[in-house]
Amino acid sequence: MANKTLADYAQEKLKEASRNLGLAAIDFSIPDEQLIEMRDTVRRQAAEAQRLQKRKGLLGFLGL
C-alpha cells in the first residue's frame, strides 16, 4: 500500500515538473540556466517514478 502511494506521489511530481517545464519553455523571460535546472528536475522525477513503478510491480505480489 505504501509503495503505491509513493509511486503515485512520484508520478504527480513528474507531471508537475513537466508542466512547469512546458510553461517555462514558452516564457522567454526565464533564464537558460533555470530551464536547464528544470529539465534536470524532470529527468530526476521521471527516474524516481520509473524506479518506484518497477518496485511496485516487482514487489506488488508481496503486498509491500
C-alpha atoms as a printed R data frame, in Angstrom:
   type eleno elety resid chain resno      x      y       z
1  ATOM     1    CA   MET     A     1  0.000  0.000   0.000
2  ATOM     2    CA   ALA     A     2  2.773  2.427   0.885
3  ATOM     3    CA   ASN     A     3  4.619  1.722  -2.368
4  ATOM     4    CA   LYS     A     4  1.517  2.552  -4.350
5  ATOM     5    CA   THR     A     5  1.257  5.844  -2.533
6  ATOM     6    CA   LEU     A     6  4.927  6.624  -3.140
7  ATOM     7    CA   ALA     A     7  4.651  5.694  -6.807
8  ATOM     8    CA   ASP     A     8  1.557  7.860  -7.208
9  ATOM     9    CA   TYR     A     9  3.286 10.732  -5.438
10 ATOM    10    CA   ALA     A    10  6.335 10.411  -7.695
11 ATOM    11    CA   GLN     A    11  4.078 10.356 -10.756
12 ATOM    12    CA   GLU     A    12  2.337 13.540  -9.589
13 ATOM    13    CA   LYS     A    13  5.703 15.252  -9.019
14 ATOM    14    CA   LEU     A    14  6.758 14.226 -12.523
15 ATOM    15    CA   LYS     A    15  3.576 15.659 -14.038
16 ATOM    16    CA   GLU     A    16  4.023 18.904 -12.109
17 ATOM    17    CA   ALA     A    17  7.679 19.244 -13.134
18 ATOM    18    CA   SER     A    18  6.816 18.521 -16.775
19 ATOM    19    CA   ARG     A    19  4.002 21.051 -16.722
20 ATOM    20    CA   ASN     A    20  6.306 23.711 -15.228
21 ATOM    21    CA   LEU     A    21  8.976 22.982 -17.826
22 ATOM    22    CA   GLY     A    22  6.430 23.290 -20.622
23 ATOM    23    CA   LEU     A    23  5.234 26.640 -19.334
24 ATOM    24    CA   ALA     A    24  8.794 27.876 -18.874
25 ATOM    25    CA   ALA     A    25  9.752 26.871 -22.411
26 ATOM    26    CA   ILE     A    26  7.334 29.408 -23.863
27 ATOM    27    CA   ASP     A    27  8.194 32.131 -21.345
28 ATOM    28    CA   PHE     A    28 11.269 33.825 -22.786
29 ATOM    29    CA   SER     A    29 11.900 35.817 -19.615
30 ATOM    30    CA   ILE     A    30 13.180 32.695 -17.825
31 ATOM    31    CA   PRO     A    31 16.979 32.351 -17.980
32 ATOM    32    CA   ASP     A    32 18.532 29.395 -19.790
33 ATOM    33    CA   GLU     A    33 20.208 28.193 -16.595
34 ATOM    34    CA   GLN     A    34 16.831 27.877 -14.910
35 ATOM    35    CA   LEU     A    35 15.447 25.927 -17.876
36 ATOM    36    CA   ILE     A    36 18.397 23.535 -17.648
37 ATOM    37    CA   GLU     A    37 17.737 23.048 -13.933
38 ATOM    38    CA   MET     A    38 14.071 22.386 -14.661
39 ATOM    39    CA   ARG     A    39 14.985 19.796 -17.295
40 ATOM    40    CA   ASP     A    40 17.232 18.054 -14.789
41 ATOM    41    CA   THR     A    41 14.395 18.064 -12.257
42 ATOM    42    CA   VAL     A    42 12.062 16.434 -14.779
43 ATOM    43    CA   ARG     A    43 14.675 13.779 -15.555
44 ATOM    44    CA   ARG     A    44 15.184 13.012 -11.853
45 ATOM    45    CA   GLN     A    45 11.433 12.846 -11.221
46 ATOM    46    CA   ALA     A    46 10.967 10.536 -14.209
47 ATOM    47    CA   ALA     A    47 13.724  8.221 -12.999
48 ATOM    48    CA   GLU     A    48 12.252  8.148  -9.486
49 ATOM    49    CA   ALA     A    49  8.737  7.461 -10.784
50 ATOM    50    CA   GLN     A    50 10.046  4.682 -13.015
51 ATOM    51    CA   ARG     A    51 12.043  3.156 -10.153
52 ATOM    52    CA   LEU     A    52  9.012  3.156  -7.874
53 ATOM    53    CA   GLN     A    53  6.789  1.697 -10.619
54 ATOM    54    CA   LYS     A    54  9.255 -1.146 -11.141
55 ATOM    55    CA   ARG     A    55  9.491 -1.752  -7.418
56 ATOM    56    CA   LYS     A    56  5.716 -1.730  -7.080
57 ATOM    57    CA   GLY     A    57  5.403 -4.221  -9.929
58 ATOM    58    CA   LEU     A    58  8.192 -6.425  -8.655
59 ATOM    59    CA   LEU     A    59  7.050 -6.485  -5.032
60 ATOM    60    CA   GLY     A    60  3.350 -5.973  -5.643
61 ATOM    61    CA   PHE     A    61  2.507 -9.623  -5.147
62 ATOM    62    CA   LEU     A    62  4.056 -9.461  -1.672
63 ATOM    63    CA   GLY     A    63  1.901 -6.550  -0.610
64 ATOM    64    CA   LEU     A    64  4.973 -4.397   0.119
